[in-house]
């Protein structure tokens, strides 16, 4: 059986109670919905966890406070990561004996960042969660809860979560409402408020939490006076990788239109269109010579006619 074990101090002096309570409060901040609304960019991120607890345990005399911080199957990416442990236990919160916080038939957390896509997934099936002071009564029992977050470069992120089948809180079967917390109170034991299927998306991030419990348990006549804090089941969150940059386009050169061919001599057909040709200068010179010869012949003829008279 796969399991995680956390060792905690058996006792903490009363003067350290405030510090321990503060640590528990910090641990109660859900990982998925704490994803920053404004992404910083880069290669993408993904994280998932099956169980997260941020509880403060006080003994009867209230001189000892023990923070109960535990996670099951917490994974992070870049790269690829997956865990499938089925239980988690802690030491030092139940009279020095090992205490099992969660036991499940199936528990998977997976995170990947590759090929321009970041994705996270968590799943928990047939699981029971216990807190100190209630060894025989489950804090919560679920049939199946899942969360998934997908962030692809250049696309809108998607976050989904589901709670399937029955849910029991402090032994009572409850019907969860999406509009607000569902409260369960058991006299002489305590009160639990449940928030169902929370999702959040921005332009580059997505986060989902299947089930979150706000716990205030004060069992009578037991060795634990009070257990307060939060328990979260099935978280998933992601941040999209940067979109690949497109190569800069080079300006294209269009061929010039209606450009006449360049040469040292214009084509003959162009000259013919204007009434001239390459022989025109020679013809003009010959005509002038003929006119001069004709004029000279006329002058000689006239002189000879005058002499005979």
PDB file of C-alpha atoms in Angstrom:
ATOM      1  CA  UNK A   1       0.000   0.000   0.000  1.00  0.00           C
ATOM      2  CA  UNK A   2       1.401   3.360  -1.011  1.00  0.00           C
ATOM      3  CA  UNK A   3       1.280   5.965   1.717  1.00  0.00           C
ATOM      4  CA  UNK A   4       2.797   9.221   2.924  1.00  0.00           C
ATOM      5  CA  UNK A   5       3.839   9.747   6.531  1.00  0.00           C
ATOM      6  CA  UNK A   6       4.425  13.130   8.186  1.00  0.00           C
ATOM      7  CA  UNK A   7       6.100  13.431  11.581  1.00  0.00           C
ATOM      8  CA  UNK A   8       4.905  16.299  13.735  1.00  0.00           C
ATOM      9  CA  UNK A   9       6.015  17.470  17.199  1.00  0.00           C
ATOM     10  CA  UNK A  10       3.972  15.819  19.904  1.00  0.00           C
ATOM     11  CA  UNK A  11       3.633  18.993  21.944  1.00  0.00           C
ATOM     12  CA  UNK A  12       4.125  22.697  21.430  1.00  0.00           C
ATOM     13  CA  UNK A  13       4.322  25.101  24.424  1.00  0.00           C
ATOM     14  CA  UNK A  14       1.386  27.465  24.865  1.00  0.00           C
ATOM     15  CA  UNK A  15       3.512  30.547  24.094  1.00  0.00           C
ATOM     16  CA  UNK A  16       3.991  29.123  20.613  1.00  0.00           C
ATOM     17  CA  UNK A  17       0.272  28.623  20.007  1.00  0.00           C
ATOM     18  CA  UNK A  18      -0.135  31.832  18.025  1.00  0.00           C
ATOM     19  CA  UNK A  19       2.725  30.952  15.699  1.00  0.00           C
ATOM     20  CA  UNK A  20       1.354  27.456  15.154  1.00  0.00           C
ATOM     21  CA  UNK A  21      -2.111  28.813  14.424  1.00  0.00           C
ATOM     22  CA  UNK A  22      -0.655  31.238  11.898  1.00  0.00           C
ATOM     23  CA  UNK A  23       1.220  28.419  10.200  1.00  0.00           C
ATOM     24  CA  UNK A  24      -1.973  26.403   9.966  1.00  0.00           C
ATOM     25  CA  UNK A  25      -3.802  29.349   8.460  1.00  0.00           C
ATOM     26  CA  UNK A  26      -1.126  29.734   5.815  1.00  0.00           C
ATOM     27  CA  UNK A  27      -1.319  26.049   5.009  1.00  0.00           C
ATOM     28  CA  UNK A  28      -5.067  26.369   4.540  1.00  0.00           C
ATOM     29  CA  UNK A  29      -4.704  28.635   1.505  1.00  0.00           C
ATOM     30  CA  UNK A  30      -5.721  26.440  -1.447  1.00  0.00           C
ATOM     31  CA  UNK A  31      -2.918  25.927  -3.933  1.00  0.00           C
ATOM     32  CA  UNK A  32      -5.058  25.956  -7.061  1.00  0.00           C
ATOM     33  CA  UNK A  33      -7.038  29.129  -6.450  1.00  0.00           C
ATOM     34  CA  UNK A  34      -3.902  30.895  -5.216  1.00  0.00           C
ATOM     35  CA  UNK A  35      -2.614  30.898  -8.794  1.00  0.00           C
ATOM     36  CA  UNK A  36      -1.756  34.521  -9.647  1.00  0.00           C
ATOM     37  CA  UNK A  37      -4.330  36.323 -11.768  1.00  0.00           C
ATOM     38  CA  UNK A  38      -1.584  38.041 -13.740  1.00  0.00           C
ATOM     39  CA  UNK A  39       0.716  35.454 -15.292  1.00  0.00           C
ATOM     40  CA  UNK A  40       4.413  36.223 -15.455  1.00  0.00           C
ATOM     41  CA  UNK A  41       4.970  34.396 -18.744  1.00  0.00           C
ATOM     42  CA  UNK A  42       7.557  31.801 -19.618  1.00  0.00           C
ATOM     43  CA  UNK A  43       7.503  28.108 -20.349  1.00  0.00           C
ATOM     44  CA  UNK A  44       4.260  27.305 -18.511  1.00  0.00           C
ATOM     45  CA  UNK A  45       3.454  25.733 -15.127  1.00  0.00           C
ATOM     46  CA  UNK A  46       1.137  23.065 -13.744  1.00  0.00           C
ATOM     47  CA  UNK A  47       0.437  21.667 -10.275  1.00  0.00           C
ATOM     48  CA  UNK A  48      -2.009  19.234  -8.712  1.00  0.00           C
ATOM     49  CA  UNK A  49      -2.706  17.718  -5.301  1.00  0.00           C
ATOM     50  CA  UNK A  50      -5.200  15.130  -4.061  1.00  0.00           C
ATOM     51  CA  UNK A  51      -5.415  16.245  -0.411  1.00  0.00           C
ATOM     52  CA  UNK A  52      -4.274  19.316   1.508  1.00  0.00           C
ATOM     53  CA  UNK A  53      -4.911  19.973   5.201  1.00  0.00           C
ATOM     54  CA  UNK A  54      -4.325  23.093   7.224  1.00  0.00           C
ATOM     55  CA  UNK A  55      -5.637  22.248  10.677  1.00  0.00           C
ATOM     56  CA  UNK A  56      -4.859  23.330  14.208  1.00  0.00           C
ATOM     57  CA  UNK A  57      -5.258  20.700  16.956  1.00  0.00           C
ATOM     58  CA  UNK A  58      -5.731  21.865  20.575  1.00  0.00           C
ATOM     59  CA  UNK A  59      -5.609  19.544  23.572  1.00  0.00           C
ATOM     60  CA  UNK A  60      -8.137  19.673  26.386  1.00  0.00           C
ATOM     61  CA  UNK A  61      -6.163  21.933  28.601  1.00  0.00           C
ATOM     62  CA  UNK A  62      -5.481  24.231  25.602  1.00  0.00           C
ATOM     63  CA  UNK A  63      -1.851  24.535  26.590  1.00  0.00           C
ATOM     64  CA  UNK A  64      -0.725  22.582  23.535  1.00  0.00           C
ATOM     65  CA  UNK A  65      -1.415  23.438  19.896  1.00  0.00           C
ATOM     66  CA  UNK A  66      -0.226  21.194  17.087  1.00  0.00           C
ATOM     67  CA  UNK A  67      -0.537  22.265  13.447  1.00  0.00           C
ATOM     68  CA  UNK A  68      -1.682  19.378  11.277  1.00  0.00           C
ATOM     69  CA  UNK A  69      -0.298  20.097   7.818  1.00  0.00           C
ATOM     70  CA  UNK A  70      -0.364  17.258   5.317  1.00  0.00           C
ATOM     71  CA  UNK A  71      -0.570  16.729   1.568  1.00  0.00           C
ATOM     72  CA  UNK A  72      -1.159  13.657  -0.559  1.00  0.00           C
ATOM     73  CA  UNK A  73       0.207  13.268  -4.089  1.00  0.00           C
ATOM     74  CA  UNK A  74       1.367  16.831  -4.639  1.00  0.00           C
ATOM     75  CA  UNK A  75       3.043  17.256  -8.055  1.00  0.00           C
ATOM     76  CA  UNK A  76       4.437  20.173 -10.044  1.00  0.00           C
ATOM     77  CA  UNK A  77       5.690  20.692 -13.614  1.00  0.00           C
ATOM     78  CA  UNK A  78       7.593  21.811 -16.005  1.00  0.00           C
ATOM     79  CA  UNK A  79       8.314  18.365 -17.246  1.00  0.00           C
ATOM     80  CA  UNK A  80       5.985  15.545 -16.299  1.00  0.00           C
ATOM     81  CA  UNK A  81       5.061  14.233 -12.848  1.00  0.00           C
ATOM     82  CA  UNK A  82       2.544  11.771 -11.440  1.00  0.00           C
ATOM     83  CA  UNK A  83       1.829  10.272  -7.996  1.00  0.00           C
ATOM     84  CA  UNK A  84      -0.655   7.604  -6.932  1.00  0.00           C
ATOM     85  CA  UNK A  85      -0.235   7.088  -3.175  1.00  0.00           C
ATOM     86  CA  UNK A  86      -3.445   5.906  -1.513  1.00  0.00           C
ATOM     87  CA  UNK A  87      -3.086   7.110   2.085  1.00  0.00           C
ATOM     88  CA  UNK A  88      -1.438   9.717   4.267  1.00  0.00           C
ATOM     89  CA  UNK A  89      -0.742   9.602   7.987  1.00  0.00           C
ATOM     90  CA  UNK A  90       0.899  11.862  10.566  1.00  0.00           C
ATOM     91  CA  UNK A  91       2.705  11.227  13.823  1.00  0.00           C
ATOM     92  CA  UNK A  92       2.505  13.231  17.044  1.00  0.00           C
ATOM     93  CA  UNK A  93      -1.107  14.463  16.998  1.00  0.00           C
ATOM     94  CA  UNK A  94      -2.952  11.547  18.600  1.00  0.00           C
ATOM     95  CA  UNK A  95      -1.197  10.780  21.860  1.00  0.00           C
ATOM     96  CA  UNK A  96       2.015   9.874  20.046  1.00  0.00           C
ATOM     97  CA  UNK A  97       0.356   7.193  17.930  1.00  0.00           C
ATOM     98  CA  UNK A  98       0.413   7.261  14.094  1.00  0.00           C
ATOM     99  CA  UNK A  99      -2.764   8.835  12.810  1.00  0.00           C
ATOM    100  CA  UNK A 100      -4.175   8.161   9.334  1.00  0.00           C
ATOM    101  CA  UNK A 101      -5.682  11.312   7.819  1.00  0.00           C
ATOM    102  CA  UNK A 102      -6.883   9.814   4.534  1.00  0.00           C
ATOM    103  CA  UNK A 103      -7.398   6.414   2.957  1.00  0.00           C
ATOM    104  CA  UNK A 104      -8.639   5.944  -0.618  1.00  0.00           C
ATOM    105  CA  UNK A 105      -9.133   3.217  -3.193  1.00  0.00           C
ATOM    106  CA  UNK A 106      -7.779   5.494  -5.945  1.00  0.00           C
ATOM    107  CA  UNK A 107      -5.819   8.734  -5.727  1.00  0.00           C
ATOM    108  CA  UNK A 108      -3.947  10.276  -8.646  1.00  0.00           C
ATOM    109  CA  UNK A 109      -2.297  13.639  -9.265  1.00  0.00           C
ATOM    110  CA  UNK A 110      -0.677  14.467 -12.602  1.00  0.00           C
ATOM    111  CA  UNK A 111       1.020  17.593 -14.017  1.00  0.00           C
ATOM    112  CA  UNK A 112       2.635  18.093 -17.427  1.00  0.00           C
ATOM    113  CA  UNK A 113       4.126  20.953 -19.434  1.00  0.00           C
ATOM    114  CA  UNK A 114       5.045  20.057 -22.997  1.00  0.00           C
ATOM    115  CA  UNK A 115       4.388  20.978 -26.629  1.00  0.00           C
ATOM    116  CA  UNK A 116       3.025  24.423 -25.775  1.00  0.00           C
ATOM    117  CA  UNK A 117       0.504  23.046 -23.268  1.00  0.00           C
ATOM    118  CA  UNK A 118       0.337  22.955 -19.455  1.00  0.00           C
ATOM    119  CA  UNK A 119      -2.164  20.593 -17.818  1.00  0.00           C
ATOM    120  CA  UNK A 120      -2.968  19.336 -14.307  1.00  0.00           C
ATOM    121  CA  UNK A 121      -5.334  16.621 -13.105  1.00  0.00           C
ATOM    122  CA  UNK A 122      -6.310  15.170  -9.728  1.00  0.00           C
ATOM    123  CA  UNK A 123      -8.661  12.339  -8.848  1.00  0.00           C
ATOM    124  CA  UNK A 124      -9.844  10.773  -5.588  1.00  0.00           C
ATOM    125  CA  UNK A 125     -12.207   7.807  -5.338  1.00  0.00           C
ATOM    126  CA  UNK A 126     -13.873   6.057  -2.396  1.00  0.00           C
ATOM    127  CA  UNK A 127     -11.993   8.069   0.186  1.00  0.00           C
ATOM    128  CA  UNK A 128     -12.393   8.790   3.908  1.00  0.00           C
ATOM    129  CA  UNK A 129     -10.823  11.716   5.764  1.00  0.00           C
ATOM    130  CA  UNK A 130     -10.325  11.609   9.553  1.00  0.00           C
ATOM    131  CA  UNK A 131      -9.237  14.183  12.129  1.00  0.00           C
ATOM    132  CA  UNK A 132      -7.805  13.560  15.618  1.00  0.00           C
ATOM    133  CA  UNK A 133     -10.436  12.931  18.279  1.00  0.00           C
ATOM    134  CA  UNK A 134     -12.820  11.141  15.916  1.00  0.00           C
ATOM    135  CA  UNK A 135     -11.215   7.749  15.329  1.00  0.00           C
ATOM    136  CA  UNK A 136     -14.441   5.976  14.325  1.00  0.00           C
ATOM    137  CA  UNK A 137     -16.310   8.786  12.576  1.00  0.00           C
ATOM    138  CA  UNK A 138     -15.150  10.168   9.221  1.00  0.00           C
ATOM    139  CA  UNK A 139     -14.895  13.906   8.856  1.00  0.00           C
ATOM    140  CA  UNK A 140     -15.889  13.458   5.207  1.00  0.00           C
ATOM    141  CA  UNK A 141     -16.450  10.476   2.932  1.00  0.00           C
ATOM    142  CA  UNK A 142     -16.600  10.878  -0.858  1.00  0.00           C
ATOM    143  CA  UNK A 143     -17.298   8.480  -3.697  1.00  0.00           C
ATOM    144  CA  UNK A 144     -15.396  10.361  -6.398  1.00  0.00           C
ATOM    145  CA  UNK A 145     -14.022  13.877  -6.918  1.00  0.00           C
ATOM    146  CA  UNK A 146     -11.939  15.189  -9.828  1.00  0.00           C
ATOM    147  CA  UNK A 147     -10.376  18.450 -10.977  1.00  0.00           C
ATOM    148  CA  UNK A 148      -8.644  19.375 -14.218  1.00  0.00           C
ATOM    149  CA  UNK A 149      -6.981  22.522 -15.572  1.00  0.00           C
ATOM    150  CA  UNK A 150      -5.655  22.957 -19.116  1.00  0.00           C
ATOM    151  CA  UNK A 151      -3.688  25.987 -20.378  1.00  0.00           C
ATOM    152  CA  UNK A 152      -2.567  25.922 -24.029  1.00  0.00           C
ATOM    153  CA  UNK A 153      -0.485  28.678 -25.596  1.00  0.00           C
ATOM    154  CA  UNK A 154      -2.674  31.138 -27.466  1.00  0.00           C
ATOM    155  CA  UNK A 155      -5.944  29.582 -26.275  1.00  0.00           C
ATOM    156  CA  UNK A 156      -8.433  30.277 -23.499  1.00  0.00           C
ATOM    157  CA  UNK A 157      -7.611  28.239 -20.340  1.00  0.00           C
ATOM    158  CA  UNK A 158     -10.174  25.703 -19.114  1.00  0.00           C
ATOM    159  CA  UNK A 159     -10.889  24.570 -15.535  1.00  0.00           C
ATOM    160  CA  UNK A 160     -13.368  21.866 -14.499  1.00  0.00           C
ATOM    161  CA  UNK A 161     -14.169  19.990 -11.285  1.00  0.00           C
ATOM    162  CA  UNK A 162     -16.744  17.389 -10.353  1.00  0.00           C
ATOM    163  CA  UNK A 163     -18.115  15.742  -7.236  1.00  0.00           C
ATOM    164  CA  UNK A 164     -19.763  12.463  -8.219  1.00  0.00           C
ATOM    165  CA  UNK A 165     -21.804  10.091  -6.098  1.00  0.00           C
ATOM    166  CA  UNK A 166     -22.532  10.403  -2.398  1.00  0.00           C
ATOM    167  CA  UNK A 167     -20.851  12.675   0.166  1.00  0.00           C
ATOM    168  CA  UNK A 168     -21.080  12.072   3.924  1.00  0.00           C
ATOM    169  CA  UNK A 169     -19.981  14.589   6.543  1.00  0.00           C
ATOM    170  CA  UNK A 170     -19.680  13.515  10.181  1.00  0.00           C
ATOM    171  CA  UNK A 171     -21.745  10.459   9.295  1.00  0.00           C
ATOM    172  CA  UNK A 172     -24.541  12.427   7.601  1.00  0.00           C
ATOM    173  CA  UNK A 173     -25.331  12.124   3.905  1.00  0.00           C
ATOM    174  CA  UNK A 174     -25.469  15.626   2.420  1.00  0.00           C
ATOM    175  CA  UNK A 175     -26.657  17.234  -0.801  1.00  0.00           C
ATOM    176  CA  UNK A 176     -24.194  19.865  -1.964  1.00  0.00           C
ATOM    177  CA  UNK A 177     -25.278  23.206  -3.441  1.00  0.00           C
ATOM    178  CA  UNK A 178     -23.235  25.093  -6.021  1.00  0.00           C
ATOM    179  CA  UNK A 179     -24.544  28.508  -4.937  1.00  0.00           C
ATOM    180  CA  UNK A 180     -22.827  28.579  -1.542  1.00  0.00           C
ATOM    181  CA  UNK A 181     -21.443  26.519   1.321  1.00  0.00           C
ATOM    182  CA  UNK A 182     -23.401  23.569   2.699  1.00  0.00           C
ATOM    183  CA  UNK A 183     -23.297  23.404   6.498  1.00  0.00           C
ATOM    184  CA  UNK A 184     -23.473  20.228   8.548  1.00  0.00           C
ATOM    185  CA  UNK A 185     -23.721  20.386  12.348  1.00  0.00           C
ATOM    186  CA  UNK A 186     -23.633  17.447  14.744  1.00  0.00           C
ATOM    187  CA  UNK A 187     -24.369  18.269  18.418  1.00  0.00           C
ATOM    188  CA  UNK A 188     -21.530  17.333  20.719  1.00  0.00           C
ATOM    189  CA  UNK A 189     -19.166  16.849  17.759  1.00  0.00           C
ATOM    190  CA  UNK A 190     -18.861  20.020  15.723  1.00  0.00           C
ATOM    191  CA  UNK A 191     -19.661  21.790  12.465  1.00  0.00           C
ATOM    192  CA  UNK A 192     -18.352  21.500   8.897  1.00  0.00           C
ATOM    193  CA  UNK A 193     -19.033  23.850   5.971  1.00  0.00           C
ATOM    194  CA  UNK A 194     -18.455  22.513   2.441  1.00  0.00           C
ATOM    195  CA  UNK A 195     -17.786  24.529  -0.717  1.00  0.00           C
ATOM    196  CA  UNK A 196     -18.482  22.657  -3.946  1.00  0.00           C
ATOM    197  CA  UNK A 197     -16.524  22.726  -7.202  1.00  0.00           C
ATOM    198  CA  UNK A 198     -14.771  26.090  -7.376  1.00  0.00           C
ATOM    199  CA  UNK A 199     -13.118  27.109 -10.666  1.00  0.00           C
ATOM    200  CA  UNK A 200     -11.274  30.228 -11.777  1.00  0.00           C
ATOM    201  CA  UNK A 201      -9.729  31.295 -15.102  1.00  0.00           C
ATOM    202  CA  UNK A 202      -7.857  34.318 -16.439  1.00  0.00           C
ATOM    203  CA  UNK A 203      -6.394  35.019 -19.874  1.00  0.00           C
ATOM    204  CA  UNK A 204      -3.499  32.618 -19.156  1.00  0.00           C
ATOM    205  CA  UNK A 205      -4.293  30.662 -15.962  1.00  0.00           C
ATOM    206  CA  UNK A 206      -6.848  28.144 -14.762  1.00  0.00           C
ATOM    207  CA  UNK A 207      -7.547  26.596 -11.346  1.00  0.00           C
ATOM    208  CA  UNK A 208     -10.084  24.124  -9.973  1.00  0.00           C
ATOM    209  CA  UNK A 209     -10.912  22.719  -6.535  1.00  0.00           C
ATOM    210  CA  UNK A 210     -13.438  19.893  -6.227  1.00  0.00           C
ATOM    211  CA  UNK A 211     -14.254  20.156  -2.517  1.00  0.00           C
ATOM    212  CA  UNK A 212     -13.163  22.398   0.356  1.00  0.00           C
ATOM    213  CA  UNK A 213     -14.194  21.898   3.980  1.00  0.00           C
ATOM    214  CA  UNK A 214     -14.052  24.499   6.729  1.00  0.00           C
ATOM    215  CA  UNK A 215     -13.788  22.468   9.923  1.00  0.00           C
ATOM    216  CA  UNK A 216     -14.674  23.286  13.520  1.00  0.00           C
ATOM    217  CA  UNK A 217     -14.796  20.068  15.532  1.00  0.00           C
ATOM    218  CA  UNK A 218     -14.979  19.992  19.342  1.00  0.00           C
ATOM    219  CA  UNK A 219     -15.711  16.410  20.446  1.00  0.00           C
ATOM    220  CA  UNK A 220     -16.634  16.007  24.094  1.00  0.00           C
ATOM    221  CA  UNK A 221     -15.009  13.591  26.559  1.00  0.00           C
ATOM    222  CA  UNK A 222     -12.093  12.835  24.214  1.00  0.00           C
ATOM    223  CA  UNK A 223      -8.402  13.596  24.324  1.00  0.00           C
ATOM    224  CA  UNK A 224      -8.789  16.419  21.778  1.00  0.00           C
ATOM    225  CA  UNK A 225     -10.547  19.639  22.672  1.00  0.00           C
ATOM    226  CA  UNK A 226     -10.778  21.298  19.277  1.00  0.00           C
ATOM    227  CA  UNK A 227      -9.776  20.876  15.617  1.00  0.00           C
ATOM    228  CA  UNK A 228     -10.141  23.887  13.326  1.00  0.00           C
ATOM    229  CA  UNK A 229      -8.986  24.811   9.839  1.00  0.00           C
ATOM    230  CA  UNK A 230      -9.494  23.635   6.265  1.00  0.00           C
ATOM    231  CA  UNK A 231      -9.320  20.424   4.261  1.00  0.00           C
ATOM    232  CA  UNK A 232      -9.174  20.531   0.460  1.00  0.00           C
ATOM    233  CA  UNK A 233      -9.762  17.642  -1.928  1.00  0.00           C
ATOM    234  CA  UNK A 234      -8.653  17.462  -5.590  1.00  0.00           C
ATOM    235  CA  UNK A 235      -6.898  20.637  -6.722  1.00  0.00           C
ATOM    236  CA  UNK A 236      -5.470  21.415 -10.169  1.00  0.00           C
ATOM    237  CA  UNK A 237      -3.948  24.593 -11.608  1.00  0.00           C
ATOM    238  CA  UNK A 238      -1.947  25.692 -14.647  1.00  0.00           C
ATOM    239  CA  UNK A 239      -0.342  28.664 -16.393  1.00  0.00           C
ATOM    240  CA  UNK A 240      -0.067  28.738 -20.177  1.00  0.00           C
ATOM    241  CA  UNK A 241       3.338  28.766 -21.910  1.00  0.00           C
ATOM    242  CA  UNK A 242       4.242  31.746 -24.065  1.00  0.00           C
ATOM    243  CA  UNK A 243       2.874  31.555 -27.598  1.00  0.00           C
ATOM    244  CA  UNK A 244       5.614  30.975 -30.200  1.00  0.00           C
ATOM    245  CA  UNK A 245       6.731  34.135 -31.945  1.00  0.00           C
ATOM    246  CA  UNK A 246       6.027  34.396 -35.664  1.00  0.00           C
ATOM    247  CA  UNK A 247       9.045  35.159 -37.920  1.00  0.00           C
ATOM    248  CA  UNK A 248       9.131  38.729 -39.245  1.00  0.00           C
ATOM    249  CA  UNK A 249       7.850  39.001 -42.797  1.00  0.00           C
ATOM    250  CA  UNK A 250      10.236  40.442 -45.394  1.00  0.00           C
ATOM    251  CA  UNK A 251       8.747  43.085 -47.741  1.00  0.00           C
ATOM    252  CA  UNK A 252       8.263  41.642 -51.230  1.00  0.00           C
ATOM    253  CA  UNK A 253       9.476  43.477 -54.352  1.00  0.00           C
ATOM    254  CA  UNK A 254       6.807  43.622 -57.079  1.00  0.00           C
ATOM    255  CA  UNK A 255       8.052  43.609 -60.687  1.00  0.00           C
ATOM    256  CA  UNK A 256       7.773  46.965 -62.465  1.00  0.00           C
ATOM    257  CA  UNK A 257       4.914  47.201 -64.922  1.00  0.00           C
ATOM    258  CA  UNK A 258       4.900  48.726 -68.431  1.00  0.00           C
ATOM    259  CA  UNK A 259       8.650  49.336 -68.571  1.00  0.00           C
ATOM    260  CA  UNK A 260      10.058  49.571 -72.103  1.00  0.00           C
ATOM    261  CA  UNK A 261      13.219  47.548 -72.851  1.00  0.00           C
ATOM    262  CA  UNK A 262      16.394  49.612 -72.679  1.00  0.00           C
ATOM    263  CA  UNK A 263      18.892  49.549 -75.622  1.00  0.00           C
ATOM    264  CA  UNK A 264      21.240  51.835 -77.578  1.00  0.00           C
ATOM    265  CA  UNK A 265      18.932  52.034 -80.593  1.00  0.00           C
ATOM    266  CA  UNK A 266      15.177  52.243 -80.755  1.00  0.00           C
ATOM    267  CA  UNK A 267      13.428  49.453 -82.673  1.00  0.00           C
ATOM    268  CA  UNK A 268      12.820  50.183 -86.376  1.00  0.00           C
ATOM    269  CA  UNK A 269       9.081  49.686 -86.048  1.00  0.00           C
ATOM    270  CA  UNK A 270       8.933  52.695 -83.742  1.00  0.00           C
ATOM    271  CA  UNK A 271      10.652  54.854 -86.337  1.00  0.00           C
ATOM    272  CA  UNK A 272       8.352  53.608 -89.088  1.00  0.00           C
ATOM    273  CA  UNK A 273       5.354  54.776 -87.069  1.00  0.00           C
ATOM    274  CA  UNK A 274       6.678  58.393 -87.301  1.00  0.00           C
ATOM    275  CA  UNK A 275       7.339  58.254 -91.121  1.00  0.00           C
ATOM    276  CA  UNK A 276      11.132  57.867 -90.980  1.00  0.00           C
ATOM    277  CA  UNK A 277      13.712  55.130 -91.373  1.00  0.00           C
ATOM    278  CA  UNK A 278      17.456  54.592 -91.223  1.00  0.00           C
ATOM    279  CA  UNK A 279      17.844  55.663 -94.976  1.00  0.00           C
ATOM    280  CA  UNK A 280      16.155  59.056 -94.589  1.00  0.00           C
ATOM    281  CA  UNK A 281      19.441  61.155 -94.332  1.00  0.00           C
ATOM    282  CA  UNK A 282      20.802  59.651 -97.562  1.00  0.00           C
ATOM    283  CA  UNK A 283      17.608  60.299 -99.523  1.00  0.00           C
ATOM    284  CA  UNK A 284      17.544  63.907 -98.391  1.00  0.00           C
ATOM    285  CA  UNK A 285      21.176  64.479 -99.547  1.00  0.00           C
ATOM    286  CA  UNK A 286      20.536  62.963-103.024  1.00  0.00           C
ATOM    287  CA  UNK A 287      17.475  65.139-103.627  1.00  0.00           C
ATOM    288  CA  UNK A 288      19.474  68.274-102.881  1.00  0.00           C
ATOM    289  CA  UNK A 289      22.206  67.298-105.354  1.00  0.00           C
ATOM    290  CA  UNK A 290      19.669  66.697-108.143  1.00  0.00           C
ATOM    291  CA  UNK A 291      18.123  70.131-107.574  1.00  0.00           C
ATOM    292  CA  UNK A 292      21.528  71.837-107.867  1.00  0.00           C
ATOM    293  CA  UNK A 293      22.376  70.046-111.158  1.00  0.00           C
ATOM    294  CA  UNK A 294      19.019  70.950-112.674  1.00  0.00           C
ATOM    295  CA  UNK A 295      19.413  74.642-111.814  1.00  0.00           C
ATOM    296  CA  UNK A 296      22.862  74.778-113.415  1.00  0.00           C
ATOM    297  CA  UNK A 297      21.526  73.205-116.658  1.00  0.00           C
ATOM    298  CA  UNK A 298      18.802  75.843-116.925  1.00  0.00           C
ATOM    299  CA  UNK A 299      21.331  78.698-116.571  1.00  0.00           C
ATOM    300  CA  UNK A 300      23.618  77.305-119.343  1.00  0.00           C
ATOM    301  CA  UNK A 301      20.699  76.817-121.739  1.00  0.00           C
ATOM    302  CA  UNK A 302      19.516  80.414-121.289  1.00  0.00           C
ATOM    303  CA  UNK A 303      22.987  81.814-121.985  1.00  0.00           C
ATOM    304  CA  UNK A 304      23.332  79.869-125.215  1.00  0.00           C
ATOM    305  CA  UNK A 305      19.972  81.155-126.408  1.00  0.00           C
ATOM    306  CA  UNK A 306      21.054  84.767-125.780  1.00  0.00           C
ATOM    307  CA  UNK A 307      24.285  84.424-127.798  1.00  0.00           C
ATOM    308  CA  UNK A 308      22.470  83.146-130.905  1.00  0.00           C
ATOM    309  CA  UNK A 309      20.145  86.093-130.936  1.00  0.00           C
TER     310      UNK A 309
END
